[in-house]
Amino acid sequence: TVIDEWYDIASKVEFVDQVKQKKYKELDWPNIARQIKFMKCILPSETNQYKLDEIFAFIVEQFNDDPDRKQKVEKKLFDEVNKMAFRFMCEVVFSHNDLLGGNLLYLQEKQQIKFIDFEYGSYNFRAFDFANHFCEYAGFDGNWKNFPNKAHIREFARDYVARFCSEQNDKHEQIDNNVLCLIQRKNGYTSQDIERFLDGCYDAIMLFTAIDNYFWGLWAVVQAKHSPIDFDFLEYANERLVIGYQYAIKSLSEFVRFPC
């Protein structure tokens, strides 16, 4: 996977500069490798054959020592509307993968938003672009107080899904019929189901914030070695690999138990 490739490169970087050496060693590489292995179990990967039921089963198993909690997590994850939300967010689509504010242009006269700089564009899971965009709210200085709250992310997802279903329906392109019926409140789906769907979208996005922090944290380590830009890439790596990652997993503590 891409994250494995970044880790393989970043974990073998060597620095002559003593300050950079010190910062590099402080990144706790054995733990980074352990966390990547875990994330490949809770996100679509070759580890779980990209199967949602296997991902959920693994997450539930982490609570075997707490039967009551395990039952609650299992009920939450395997709810059909929640599974629908995760399937939607885990669909592989063409993604920008670098949606910081500088890569979004607002054309005021046309009232349009345009994406620029597709240097990192590729096929990826839909939720990754959401996660990446929201992580960018923290900026290069890692101010995680600026990360949007649950209400903001849910409303963002609500607008996206509604517009997506409207456009796909008009174009007669392939879309999960259950999602379409849900948004249109057909086949017995209710407003409460939509809210549960959005909760599922939020959870899926937050799962991907963890791997987004690792993706860009490892990228920063490589840049610290090779980039001519005058920027403290290792400090940024620490912001993503340590602080940003911890922020992400704290927000997921309701239903995911991460290894220490």
Phi, psi and omega in degrees: 000167180298318182296325177293321180295316178297318180296317181300319180287310186295324184287350181249006180291142176235141181238140174277320180298126185292325178296315178294322178302315182297313180296323181296315182292334181287354184281354174058068186297321177301321180289324178299316179298319180295319181292323177297316178301320179292316182297331177289347176269335183254000175234158180302125181199177177294338180299320180250015180057027178061027182259124184298318181299324179289324177298311181296320180298319179296315180299316181297321182298336180293349181249025180300336180274000181222083186305319181295313179296318180302316181297319180294316180295318180297317179297318181296312186288317186273004172302134187300321179291322177296318178297323178298318180296316180294320178299318180297313183287339181262008174295142179274121182223167175289128186235152178283315176074002180212057188271056170282165186304326182292345180259010176240124179247134176255116178269100189298317183296322180266353183051052180233151174250130180241140175266141176231171176059079180264032182304323182256012181297138179189174173285135184203175177286137184308318184296336182297317180297320176299309182301315180299316180299315182290326176297329181291345175300333181287342178074179181288342179269003175065044178273088187288353173293340180275353178298133185295150179279176185299320181299318180296314182295321179296318180291324175300313180294321179301312180295319180298310184296318180298315180291320180299313180295322180296314182290318181294323179294319179295325183271355181059033178271164184294133177207148177302116183299329179294320178295317179298315179295323179298309182296326180271002180056046177254170177055033175088358178288144184239175176299325178296325178294322178297319179296320177295322177299317180292326174298319178295319177299317179300313181298318179296317179298317181294326175300319182285343176295329179297311182287332177296319178298322179288320179304307184280336174293315178293322176303318182295324178298316179296319179296324180300330179276321193245340185283138176277356183289137179279087182207143181279081183295328180289328174292320177295322177300318178296320179299324183271314186286334183248294187291310181296319179296316179297323177297318181295312185288333176296322181288345182257005187297342180296326185222005176230130176254105181276148174292150181286000000 
